[in-house]
mmCIF file of C-alpha atoms in Angstrom:
data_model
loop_
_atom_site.group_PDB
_atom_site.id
_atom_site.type_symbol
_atom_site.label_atom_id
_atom_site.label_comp_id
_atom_site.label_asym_id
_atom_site.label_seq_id
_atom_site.Cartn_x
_atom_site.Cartn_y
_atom_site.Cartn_z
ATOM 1 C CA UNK C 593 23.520 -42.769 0.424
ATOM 2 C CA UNK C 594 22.771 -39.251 0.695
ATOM 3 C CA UNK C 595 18.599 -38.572 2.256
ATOM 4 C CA UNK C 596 16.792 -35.287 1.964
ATOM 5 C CA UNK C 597 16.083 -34.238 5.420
ATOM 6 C CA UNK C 598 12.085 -34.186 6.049
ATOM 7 C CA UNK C 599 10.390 -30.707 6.000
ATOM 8 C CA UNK C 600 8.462 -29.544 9.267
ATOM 9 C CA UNK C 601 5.869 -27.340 8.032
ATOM 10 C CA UNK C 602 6.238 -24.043 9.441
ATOM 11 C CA UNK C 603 3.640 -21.852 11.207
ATOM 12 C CA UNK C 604 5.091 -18.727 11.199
ATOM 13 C CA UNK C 605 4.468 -18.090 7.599
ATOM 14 C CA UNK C 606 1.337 -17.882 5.508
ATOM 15 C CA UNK C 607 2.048 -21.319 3.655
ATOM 16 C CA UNK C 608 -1.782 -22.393 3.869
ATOM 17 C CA UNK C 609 -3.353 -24.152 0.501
ATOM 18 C CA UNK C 610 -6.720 -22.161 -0.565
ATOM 19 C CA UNK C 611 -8.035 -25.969 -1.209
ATOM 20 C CA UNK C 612 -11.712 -25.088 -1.475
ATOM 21 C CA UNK C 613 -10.587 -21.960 -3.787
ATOM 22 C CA UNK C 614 -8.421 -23.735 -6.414
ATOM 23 C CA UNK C 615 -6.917 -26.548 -7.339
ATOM 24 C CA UNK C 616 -3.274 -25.277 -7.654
ATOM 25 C CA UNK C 617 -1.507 -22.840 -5.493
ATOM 26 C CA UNK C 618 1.215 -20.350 -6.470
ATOM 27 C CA UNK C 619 3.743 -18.793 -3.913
ATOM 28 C CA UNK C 620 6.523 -15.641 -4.446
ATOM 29 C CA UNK C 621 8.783 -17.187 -2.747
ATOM 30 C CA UNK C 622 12.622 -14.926 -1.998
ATOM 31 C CA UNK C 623 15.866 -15.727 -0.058
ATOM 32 C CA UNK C 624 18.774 -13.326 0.396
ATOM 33 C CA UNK C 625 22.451 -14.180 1.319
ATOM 34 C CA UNK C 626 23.209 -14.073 4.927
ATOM 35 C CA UNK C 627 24.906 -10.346 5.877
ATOM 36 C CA UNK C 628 23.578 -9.271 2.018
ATOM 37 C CA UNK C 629 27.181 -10.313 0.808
ATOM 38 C CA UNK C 630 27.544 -9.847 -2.913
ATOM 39 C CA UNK C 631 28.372 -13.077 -3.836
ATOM 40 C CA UNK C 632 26.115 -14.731 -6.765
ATOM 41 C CA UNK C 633 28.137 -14.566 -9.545
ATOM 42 C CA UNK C 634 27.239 -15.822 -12.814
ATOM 43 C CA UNK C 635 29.069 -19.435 -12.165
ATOM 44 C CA UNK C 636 26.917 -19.367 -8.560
ATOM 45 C CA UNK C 637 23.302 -18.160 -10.362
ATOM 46 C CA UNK C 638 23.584 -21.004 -12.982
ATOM 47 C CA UNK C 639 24.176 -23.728 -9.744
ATOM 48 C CA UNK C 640 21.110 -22.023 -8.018
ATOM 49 C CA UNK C 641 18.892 -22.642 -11.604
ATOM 50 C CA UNK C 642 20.424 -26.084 -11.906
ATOM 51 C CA UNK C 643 19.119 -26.585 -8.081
ATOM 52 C CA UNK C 644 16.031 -24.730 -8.649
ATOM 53 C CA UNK C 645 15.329 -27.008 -12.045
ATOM 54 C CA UNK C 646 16.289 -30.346 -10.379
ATOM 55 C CA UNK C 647 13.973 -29.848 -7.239
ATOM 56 C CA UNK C 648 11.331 -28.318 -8.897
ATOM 57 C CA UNK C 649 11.115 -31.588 -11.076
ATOM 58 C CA UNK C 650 11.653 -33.917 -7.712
ATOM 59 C CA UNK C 651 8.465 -31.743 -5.732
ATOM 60 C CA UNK C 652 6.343 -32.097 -8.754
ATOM 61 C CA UNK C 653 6.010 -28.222 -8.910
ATOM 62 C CA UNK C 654 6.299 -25.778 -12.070
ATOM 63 C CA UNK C 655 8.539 -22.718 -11.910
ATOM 64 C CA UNK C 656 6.554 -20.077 -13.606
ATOM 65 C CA UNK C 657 9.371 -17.469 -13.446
ATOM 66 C CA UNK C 658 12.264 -16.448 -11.208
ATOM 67 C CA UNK C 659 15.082 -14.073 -11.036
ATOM 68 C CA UNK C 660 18.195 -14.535 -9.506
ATOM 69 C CA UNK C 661 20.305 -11.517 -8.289
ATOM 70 C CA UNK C 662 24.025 -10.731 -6.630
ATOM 71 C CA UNK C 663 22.640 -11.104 -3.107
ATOM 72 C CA UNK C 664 19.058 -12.911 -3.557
ATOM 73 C CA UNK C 665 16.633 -14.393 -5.469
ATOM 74 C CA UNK C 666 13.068 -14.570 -6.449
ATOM 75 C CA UNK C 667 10.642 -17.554 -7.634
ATOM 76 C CA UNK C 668 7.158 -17.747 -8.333
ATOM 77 C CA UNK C 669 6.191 -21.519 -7.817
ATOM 78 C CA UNK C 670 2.882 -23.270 -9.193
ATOM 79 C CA UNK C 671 2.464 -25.998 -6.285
ATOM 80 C CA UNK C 672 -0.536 -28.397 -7.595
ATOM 81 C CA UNK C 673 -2.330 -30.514 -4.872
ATOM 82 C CA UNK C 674 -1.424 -34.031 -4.063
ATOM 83 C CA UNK C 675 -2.880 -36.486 -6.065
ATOM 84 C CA UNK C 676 -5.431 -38.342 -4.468
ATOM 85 C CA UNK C 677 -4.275 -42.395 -4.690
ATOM 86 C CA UNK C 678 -7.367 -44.745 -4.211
ATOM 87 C CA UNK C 679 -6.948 -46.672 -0.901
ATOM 88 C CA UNK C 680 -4.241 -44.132 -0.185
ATOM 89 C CA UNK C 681 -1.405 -45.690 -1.478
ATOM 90 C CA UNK C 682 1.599 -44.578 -3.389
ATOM 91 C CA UNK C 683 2.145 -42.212 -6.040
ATOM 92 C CA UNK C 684 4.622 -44.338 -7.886
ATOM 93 C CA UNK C 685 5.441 -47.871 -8.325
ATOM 94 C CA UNK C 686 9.095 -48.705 -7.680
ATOM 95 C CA UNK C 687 10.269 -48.750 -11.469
ATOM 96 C CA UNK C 688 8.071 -45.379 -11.871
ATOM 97 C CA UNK C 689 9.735 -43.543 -8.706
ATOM 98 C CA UNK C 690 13.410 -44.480 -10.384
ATOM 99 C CA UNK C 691 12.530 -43.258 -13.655
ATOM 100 C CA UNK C 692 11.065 -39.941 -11.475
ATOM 101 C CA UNK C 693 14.410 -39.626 -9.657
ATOM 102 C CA UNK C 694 16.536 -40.118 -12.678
ATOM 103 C CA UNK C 695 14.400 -37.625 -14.659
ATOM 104 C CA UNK C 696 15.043 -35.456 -12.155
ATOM 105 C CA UNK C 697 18.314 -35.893 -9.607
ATOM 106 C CA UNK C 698 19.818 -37.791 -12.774
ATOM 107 C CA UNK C 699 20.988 -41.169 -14.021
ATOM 108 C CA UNK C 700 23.506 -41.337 -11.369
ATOM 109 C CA UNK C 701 21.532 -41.049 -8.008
ATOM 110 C CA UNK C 702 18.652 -43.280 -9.568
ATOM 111 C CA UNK C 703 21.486 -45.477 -9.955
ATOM 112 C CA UNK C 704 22.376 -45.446 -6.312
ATOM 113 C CA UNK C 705 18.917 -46.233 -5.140
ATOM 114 C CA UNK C 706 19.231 -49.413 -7.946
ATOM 115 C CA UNK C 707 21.951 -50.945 -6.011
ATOM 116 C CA UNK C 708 20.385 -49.711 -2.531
ATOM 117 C CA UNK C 709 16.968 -51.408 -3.405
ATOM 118 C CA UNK C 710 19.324 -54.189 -3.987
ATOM 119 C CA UNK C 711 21.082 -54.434 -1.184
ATOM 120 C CA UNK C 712 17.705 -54.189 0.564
ATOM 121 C CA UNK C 713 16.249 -57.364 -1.312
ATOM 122 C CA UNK C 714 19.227 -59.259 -0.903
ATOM 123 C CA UNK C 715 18.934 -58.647 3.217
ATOM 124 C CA UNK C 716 15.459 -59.221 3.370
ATOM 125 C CA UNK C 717 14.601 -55.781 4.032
ATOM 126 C CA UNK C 718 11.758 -55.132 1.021
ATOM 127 C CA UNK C 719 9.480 -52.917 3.505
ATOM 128 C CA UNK C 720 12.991 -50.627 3.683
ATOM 129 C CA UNK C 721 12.523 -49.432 -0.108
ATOM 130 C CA UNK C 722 8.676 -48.885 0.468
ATOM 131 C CA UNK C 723 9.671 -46.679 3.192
ATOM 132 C CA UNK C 724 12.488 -44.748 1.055
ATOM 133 C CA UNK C 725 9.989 -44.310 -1.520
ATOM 134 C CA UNK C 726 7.160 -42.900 0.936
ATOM 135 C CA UNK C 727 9.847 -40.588 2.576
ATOM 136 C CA UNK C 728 10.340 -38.601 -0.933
ATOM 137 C CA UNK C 729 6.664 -38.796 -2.345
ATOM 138 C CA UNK C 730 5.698 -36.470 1.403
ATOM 139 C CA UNK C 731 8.087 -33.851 0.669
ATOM 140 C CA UNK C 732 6.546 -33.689 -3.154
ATOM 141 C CA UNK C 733 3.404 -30.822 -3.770
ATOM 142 C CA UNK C 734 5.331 -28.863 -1.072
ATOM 143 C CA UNK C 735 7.153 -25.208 -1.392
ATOM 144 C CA UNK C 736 8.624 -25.583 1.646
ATOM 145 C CA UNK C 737 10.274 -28.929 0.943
ATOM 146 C CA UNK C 738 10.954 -27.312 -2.527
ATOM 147 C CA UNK C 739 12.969 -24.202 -0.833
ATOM 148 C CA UNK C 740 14.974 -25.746 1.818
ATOM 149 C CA UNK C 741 16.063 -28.357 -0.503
ATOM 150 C CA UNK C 742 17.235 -25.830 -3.104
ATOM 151 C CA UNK C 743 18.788 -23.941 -0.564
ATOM 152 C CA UNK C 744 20.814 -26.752 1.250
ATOM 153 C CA UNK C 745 21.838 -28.288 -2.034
ATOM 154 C CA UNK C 746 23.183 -24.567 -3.412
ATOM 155 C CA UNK C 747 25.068 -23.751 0.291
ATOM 156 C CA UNK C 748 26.730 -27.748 0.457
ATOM 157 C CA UNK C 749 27.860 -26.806 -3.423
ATOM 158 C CA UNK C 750 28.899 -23.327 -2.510
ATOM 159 C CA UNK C 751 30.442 -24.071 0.883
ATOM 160 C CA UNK C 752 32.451 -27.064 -0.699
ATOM 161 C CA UNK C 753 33.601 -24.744 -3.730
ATOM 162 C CA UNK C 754 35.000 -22.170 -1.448
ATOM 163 C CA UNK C 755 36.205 -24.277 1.206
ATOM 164 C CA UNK C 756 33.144 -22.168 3.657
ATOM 165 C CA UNK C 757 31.575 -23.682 6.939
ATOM 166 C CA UNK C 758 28.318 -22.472 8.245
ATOM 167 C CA UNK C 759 25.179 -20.908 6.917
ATOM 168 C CA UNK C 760 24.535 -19.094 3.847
ATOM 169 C CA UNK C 761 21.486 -17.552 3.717
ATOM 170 C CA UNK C 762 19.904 -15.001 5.860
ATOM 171 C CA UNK C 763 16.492 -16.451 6.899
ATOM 172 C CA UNK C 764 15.005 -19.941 6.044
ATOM 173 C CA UNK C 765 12.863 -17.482 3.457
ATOM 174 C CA UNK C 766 9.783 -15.126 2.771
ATOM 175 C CA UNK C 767 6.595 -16.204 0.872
ATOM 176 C CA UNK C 768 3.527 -14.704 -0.396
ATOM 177 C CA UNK C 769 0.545 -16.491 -1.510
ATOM 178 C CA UNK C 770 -0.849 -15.238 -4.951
ATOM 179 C CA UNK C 771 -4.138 -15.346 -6.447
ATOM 180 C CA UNK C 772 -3.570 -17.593 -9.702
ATOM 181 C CA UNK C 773 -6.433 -15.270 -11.579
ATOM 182 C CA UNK C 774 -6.894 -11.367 -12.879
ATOM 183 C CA UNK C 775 -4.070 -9.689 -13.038
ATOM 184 C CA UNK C 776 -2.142 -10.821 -9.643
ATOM 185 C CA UNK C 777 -0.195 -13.312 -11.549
ATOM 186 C CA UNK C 778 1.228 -11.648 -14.078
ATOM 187 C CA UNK C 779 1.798 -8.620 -11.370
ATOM 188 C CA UNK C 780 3.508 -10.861 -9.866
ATOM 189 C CA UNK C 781 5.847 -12.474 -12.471
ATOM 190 C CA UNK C 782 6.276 -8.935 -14.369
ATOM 191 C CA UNK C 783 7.597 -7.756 -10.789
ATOM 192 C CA UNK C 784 9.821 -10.820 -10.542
ATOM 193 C CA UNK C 785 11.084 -10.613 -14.051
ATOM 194 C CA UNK C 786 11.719 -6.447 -13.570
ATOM 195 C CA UNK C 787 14.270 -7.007 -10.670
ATOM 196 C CA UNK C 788 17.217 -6.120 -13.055
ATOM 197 C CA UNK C 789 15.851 -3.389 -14.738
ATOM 198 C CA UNK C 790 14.683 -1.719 -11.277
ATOM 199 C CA UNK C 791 18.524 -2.349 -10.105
ATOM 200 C CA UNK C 792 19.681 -0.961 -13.394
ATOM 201 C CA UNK C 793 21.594 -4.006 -14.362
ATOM 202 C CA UNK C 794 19.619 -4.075 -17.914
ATOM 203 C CA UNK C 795 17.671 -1.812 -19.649
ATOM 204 C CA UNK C 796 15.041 -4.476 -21.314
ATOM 205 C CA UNK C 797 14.768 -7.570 -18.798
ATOM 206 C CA UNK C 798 15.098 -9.916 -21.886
ATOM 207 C CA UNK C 799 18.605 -9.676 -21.938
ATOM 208 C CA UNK C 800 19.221 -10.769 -18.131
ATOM 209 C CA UNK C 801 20.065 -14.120 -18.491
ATOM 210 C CA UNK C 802 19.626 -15.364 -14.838
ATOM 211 C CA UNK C 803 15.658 -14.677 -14.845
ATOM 212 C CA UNK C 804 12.447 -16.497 -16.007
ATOM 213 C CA UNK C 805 11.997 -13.845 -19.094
ATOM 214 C CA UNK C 806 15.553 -14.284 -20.042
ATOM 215 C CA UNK C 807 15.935 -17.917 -20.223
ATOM 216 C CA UNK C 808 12.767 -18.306 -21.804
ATOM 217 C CA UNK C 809 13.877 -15.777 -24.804
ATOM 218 C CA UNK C 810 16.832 -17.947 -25.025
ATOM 219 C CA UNK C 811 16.833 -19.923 -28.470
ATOM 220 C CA UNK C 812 16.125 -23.605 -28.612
ATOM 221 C CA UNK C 813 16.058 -26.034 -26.273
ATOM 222 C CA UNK C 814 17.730 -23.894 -23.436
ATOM 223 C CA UNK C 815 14.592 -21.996 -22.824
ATOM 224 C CA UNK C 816 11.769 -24.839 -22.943
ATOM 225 C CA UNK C 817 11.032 -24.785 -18.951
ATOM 226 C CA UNK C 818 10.960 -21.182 -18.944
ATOM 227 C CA UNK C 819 8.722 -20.611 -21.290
ATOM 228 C CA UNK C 820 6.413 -23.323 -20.529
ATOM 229 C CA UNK C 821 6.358 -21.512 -17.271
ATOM 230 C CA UNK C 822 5.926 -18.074 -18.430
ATOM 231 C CA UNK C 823 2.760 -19.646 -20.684
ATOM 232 C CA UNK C 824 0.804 -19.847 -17.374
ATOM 233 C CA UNK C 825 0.428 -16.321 -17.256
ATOM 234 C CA UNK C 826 0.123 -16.266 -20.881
ATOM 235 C CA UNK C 827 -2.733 -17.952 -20.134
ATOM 236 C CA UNK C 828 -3.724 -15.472 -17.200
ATOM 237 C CA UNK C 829 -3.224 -12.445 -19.899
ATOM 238 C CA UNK C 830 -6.040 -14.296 -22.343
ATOM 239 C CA UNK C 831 -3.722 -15.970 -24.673
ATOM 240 C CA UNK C 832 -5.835 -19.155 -25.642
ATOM 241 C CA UNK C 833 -4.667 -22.581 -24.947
ATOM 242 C CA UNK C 834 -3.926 -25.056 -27.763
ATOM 243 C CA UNK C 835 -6.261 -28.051 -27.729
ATOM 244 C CA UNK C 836 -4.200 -32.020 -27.832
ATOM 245 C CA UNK C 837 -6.093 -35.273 -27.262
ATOM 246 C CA UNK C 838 -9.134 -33.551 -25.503
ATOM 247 C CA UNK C 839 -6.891 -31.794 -23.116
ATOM 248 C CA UNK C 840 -6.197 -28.377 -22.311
ATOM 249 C CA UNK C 841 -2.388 -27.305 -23.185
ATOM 250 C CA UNK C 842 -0.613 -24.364 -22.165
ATOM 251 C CA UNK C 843 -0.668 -21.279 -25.000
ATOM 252 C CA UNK C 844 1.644 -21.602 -27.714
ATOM 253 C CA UNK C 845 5.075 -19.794 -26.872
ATOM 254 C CA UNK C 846 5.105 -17.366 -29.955
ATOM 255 C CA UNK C 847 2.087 -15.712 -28.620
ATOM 256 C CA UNK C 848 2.813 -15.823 -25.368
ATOM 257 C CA UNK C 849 5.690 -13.949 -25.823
ATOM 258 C CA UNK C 850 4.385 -10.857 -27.928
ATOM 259 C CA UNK C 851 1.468 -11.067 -24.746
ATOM 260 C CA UNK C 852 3.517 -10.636 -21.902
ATOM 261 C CA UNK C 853 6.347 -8.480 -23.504
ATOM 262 C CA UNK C 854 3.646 -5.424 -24.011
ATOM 263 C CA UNK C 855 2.536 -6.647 -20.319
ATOM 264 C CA UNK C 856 6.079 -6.322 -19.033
ATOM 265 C CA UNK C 857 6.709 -3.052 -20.781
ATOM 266 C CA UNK C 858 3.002 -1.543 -20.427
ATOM 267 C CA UNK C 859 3.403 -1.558 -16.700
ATOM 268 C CA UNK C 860 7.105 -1.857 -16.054
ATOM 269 C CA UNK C 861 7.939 1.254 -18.298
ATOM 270 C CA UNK C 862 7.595 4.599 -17.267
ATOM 271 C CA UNK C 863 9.030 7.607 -19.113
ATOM 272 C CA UNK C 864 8.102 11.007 -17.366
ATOM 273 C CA UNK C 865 8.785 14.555 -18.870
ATOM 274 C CA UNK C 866 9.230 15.281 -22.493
ATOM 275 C CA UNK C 867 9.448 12.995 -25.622
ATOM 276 C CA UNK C 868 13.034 13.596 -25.212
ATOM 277 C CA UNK C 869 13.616 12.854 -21.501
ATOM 278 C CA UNK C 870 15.059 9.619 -20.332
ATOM 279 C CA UNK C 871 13.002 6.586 -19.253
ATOM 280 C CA UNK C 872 14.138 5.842 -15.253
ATOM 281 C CA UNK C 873 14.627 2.738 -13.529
ATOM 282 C CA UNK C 874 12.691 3.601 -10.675
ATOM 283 C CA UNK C 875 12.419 6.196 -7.511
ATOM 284 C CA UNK C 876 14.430 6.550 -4.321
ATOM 285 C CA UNK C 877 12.339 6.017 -0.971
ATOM 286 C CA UNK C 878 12.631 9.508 -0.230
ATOM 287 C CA UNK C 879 11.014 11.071 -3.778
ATOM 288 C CA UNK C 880 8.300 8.093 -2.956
ATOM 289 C CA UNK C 881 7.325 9.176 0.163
ATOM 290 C CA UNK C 882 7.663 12.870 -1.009
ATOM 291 C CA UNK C 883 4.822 12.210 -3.544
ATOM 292 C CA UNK C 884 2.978 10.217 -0.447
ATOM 293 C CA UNK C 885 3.296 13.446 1.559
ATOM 294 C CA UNK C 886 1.418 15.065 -1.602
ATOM 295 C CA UNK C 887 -1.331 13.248 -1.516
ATOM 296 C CA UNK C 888 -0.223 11.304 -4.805
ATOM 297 C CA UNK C 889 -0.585 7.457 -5.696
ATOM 298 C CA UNK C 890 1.415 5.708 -7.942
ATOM 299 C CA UNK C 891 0.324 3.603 -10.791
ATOM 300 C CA UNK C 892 0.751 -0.130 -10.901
ATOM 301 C CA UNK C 893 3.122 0.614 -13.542
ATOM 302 C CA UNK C 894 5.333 2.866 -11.017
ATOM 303 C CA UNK C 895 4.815 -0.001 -8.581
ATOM 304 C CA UNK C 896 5.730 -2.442 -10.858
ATOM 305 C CA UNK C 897 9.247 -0.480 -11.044
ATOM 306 C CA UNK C 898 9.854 0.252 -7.342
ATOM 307 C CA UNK C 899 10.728 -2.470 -5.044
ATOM 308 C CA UNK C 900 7.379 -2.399 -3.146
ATOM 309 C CA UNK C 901 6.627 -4.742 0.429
ATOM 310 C CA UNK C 902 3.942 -5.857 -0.568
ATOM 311 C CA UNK C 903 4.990 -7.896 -3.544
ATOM 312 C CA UNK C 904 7.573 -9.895 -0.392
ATOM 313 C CA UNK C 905 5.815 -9.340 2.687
ATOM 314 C CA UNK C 906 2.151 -9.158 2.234
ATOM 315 C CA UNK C 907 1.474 -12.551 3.236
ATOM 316 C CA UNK C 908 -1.253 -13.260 0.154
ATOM 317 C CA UNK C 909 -1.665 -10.869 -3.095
ATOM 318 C CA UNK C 910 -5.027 -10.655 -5.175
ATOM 319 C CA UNK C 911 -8.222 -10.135 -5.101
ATOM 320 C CA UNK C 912 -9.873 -8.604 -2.834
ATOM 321 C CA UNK C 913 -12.400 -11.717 -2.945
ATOM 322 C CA UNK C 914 -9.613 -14.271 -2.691
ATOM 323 C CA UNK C 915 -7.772 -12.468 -0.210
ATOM 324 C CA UNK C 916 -11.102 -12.528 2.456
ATOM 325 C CA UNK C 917 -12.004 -15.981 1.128
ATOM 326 C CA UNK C 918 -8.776 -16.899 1.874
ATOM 327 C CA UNK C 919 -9.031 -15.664 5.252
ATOM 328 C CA UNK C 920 -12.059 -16.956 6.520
ATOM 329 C CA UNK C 921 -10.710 -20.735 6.015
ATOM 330 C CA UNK C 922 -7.951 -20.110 8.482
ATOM 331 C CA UNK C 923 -10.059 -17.284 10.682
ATOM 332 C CA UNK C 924 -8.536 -18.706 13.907
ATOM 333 C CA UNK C 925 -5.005 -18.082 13.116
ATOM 334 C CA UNK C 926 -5.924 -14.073 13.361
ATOM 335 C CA UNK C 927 -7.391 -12.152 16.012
ATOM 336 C CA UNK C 928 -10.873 -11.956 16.819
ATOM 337 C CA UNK C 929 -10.515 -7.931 16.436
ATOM 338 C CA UNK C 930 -9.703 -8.534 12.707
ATOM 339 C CA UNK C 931 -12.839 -8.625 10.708
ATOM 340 C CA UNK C 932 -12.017 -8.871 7.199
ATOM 341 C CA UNK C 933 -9.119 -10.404 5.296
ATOM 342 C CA UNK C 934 -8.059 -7.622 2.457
ATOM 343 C CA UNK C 935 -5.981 -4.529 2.862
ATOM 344 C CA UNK C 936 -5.651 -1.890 0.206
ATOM 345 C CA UNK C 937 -2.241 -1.098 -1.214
ATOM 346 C CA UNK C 938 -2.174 2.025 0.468
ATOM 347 C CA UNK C 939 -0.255 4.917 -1.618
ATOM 348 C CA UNK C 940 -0.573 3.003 -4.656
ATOM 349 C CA UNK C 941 -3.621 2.647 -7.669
ATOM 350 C CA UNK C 942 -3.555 -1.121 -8.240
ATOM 351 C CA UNK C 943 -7.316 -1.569 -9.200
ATOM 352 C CA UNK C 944 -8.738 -4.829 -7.261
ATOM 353 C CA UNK C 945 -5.568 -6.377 -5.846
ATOM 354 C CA UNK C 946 -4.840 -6.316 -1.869
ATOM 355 C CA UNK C 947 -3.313 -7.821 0.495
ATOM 356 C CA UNK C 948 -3.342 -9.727 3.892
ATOM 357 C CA UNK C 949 -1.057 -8.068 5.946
ATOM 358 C CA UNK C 950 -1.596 -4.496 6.905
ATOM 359 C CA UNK C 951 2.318 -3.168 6.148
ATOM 360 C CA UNK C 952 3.730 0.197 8.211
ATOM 361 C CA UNK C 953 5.446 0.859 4.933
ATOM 362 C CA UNK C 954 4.518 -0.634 1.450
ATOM 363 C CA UNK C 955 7.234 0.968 -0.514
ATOM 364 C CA UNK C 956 10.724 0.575 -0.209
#
């Protein structure tokens, strides 16, 4: 019987809950390959979805979108809180944690525990499955848990496939906290779901099929998780929410989709010069920081287009309002010469949004 391992919480990233802010968090998390090797392929980016997809139903999280390139990958992750149990007991009863497991590890590994739980009963050992059962439910409602187990399960398939030893990726990975409100969100998943057209893979980022926006355009079936993730920020962008049984729904797909295309295109695309001159991909570092030395700012939309720091390294992204509120719950992880929380994009127009971390270089 195979066992996660447990998930130490690390401090050295910003992986704090805003719990007296709101009731769900959201987190850009990325990973790259160890040495940058080239080596996601399409066989190896539909293993890391099937991963991503199996663990994200296991942590009780929601993938809003993601993108998965030849050396790395991106995910924005809706992480709701815990549910609070009365008495502090567990989530699930033992018939409702197998039906969770099979719904999402799959018939065969609920089938495993089945005969474990068995085994268990049959030796006397009954507290055993309690404490199986509490062992999962802690690493649920946790992006850290979620990443390392998406990770480990991708390198055992990948090392196993290719007859490998050793690690595969180049850090455990990066995270950035994002304001689930305004305009951060869908910032955040237009930058996510952009990655290919900024690395000139495709020229409209519906027709990359390893991302968020790509899947979700997919016909059928195929596409359902992706766009119910994509209709959070349909509901960020104003798109109303259908009403069922009293309770609020996420926006209807169809009009989700119309919403966030113009969102993806009205600040991904650029076209500079005359009606006739072509749209680009993006800038190099050095015409950025030629316009820097000129005093200029880019748009959001230029921003949106550039692989910018602050998007993977800014430690929280949103408001300004958030960002401080943010702050003051954790004031004594900073220094006592740091008064406030936000920092300004610097070279770049982006309205309200900041950041936490004060970056040498936000571009590039």
């Amino acid at each position: 019987m195979e066992f996660l391992p447990l998930c130490p919480m690390p401090t050295s990233r910003y992986r704090f809950r805003p719990a007296d802010l709101e009731s769900v968090a959201y987190y850009h998390v990325t990973s790259r390959v160890v040495d940058r090797r080239f080596i996601l392929e399409a066989t190896e980016r539909e293993e890391l979805i099937k991963q991503m997809r199996r663990y994200e139903a296991l942590g009780g999280l929601r993938v809003v979108t993601y993108c998965i390139m030849s050396n790395h990958f991106h995910i924005l992750v809706e992480v709701p809180p815990r549910p609070e149990v009365d008495g502090g007991g567990p989530l699930f009863t033992e018939v409702e944690w197998l039906r969770h497991i099979q719904r999402s590890l799959g018939k065969g590994k609920a089938d495993e525990f089945r005969r474990l739980f068995e085994l268990y009963r049959g030796n006397g050992c009954e507290a055993v499955i309690a404490e199986v059962m509490a062992s999962y439910e802690k690493r649920m409602f946790s992006v850290s848990c979620f990443m390392q187990n998406v990770k480990q399960a991708f390198s055992a398939w990948y090392n196993k496939r290719n007859e490998r030893q050793g690690t595969l990726w180049e850090e455990a990975f990066r995270s950035v906290l994002v304001e689930g409100a305004g305009p951060s969100l869908a910032t955040m998943a237009a930058y996510i779901d952009l990655n290919p057209v900024r690395a000139k893979v495709v020229e409209d980022p519906a027709d990359y099929l390893w991302s968020g926006y790509g899947e979700a355009m997919a016909a059928g079936a195929a596409g359902a998780k992706a766009r119910a993730g994509l209709s959070v920020v349909g509901k960020i962008l104003g798109v109303e929410a259908e009403q069922s049984k009293g309770l609020p729904e996420l926006p209807p797909w169809e009009m989700v989709a119309s919403r966030y295309r113009l969102w993806l295109f009205g600040e991904g695309q650029e076209v500079h010069g005359s009606d006739v001159s072509p749209a680009r991909a993006g800038f190099s570092l050095e015409e950025v920081e030629k316009v820097h030395a000129e005093g200029g700012k880019l748009s959001r939309g230029q921003m949106l287009r550039l692989k910018v720091n602050y998007f993977t390294r800014g430690g929280i992204f949103g408001s300004a309002g958030f960002i401080n509120a943010v702050f003051e719950s954790v004031r004594d992880r900073f220094g006592k010469n740091r008064k406030s929380g936000a920092r300004k994009l610097k070279g770049v127009e982006a309205g309200d949004l900041r950041v936490l971390r004060d970056l040498q270089r936000g571009v590039g």
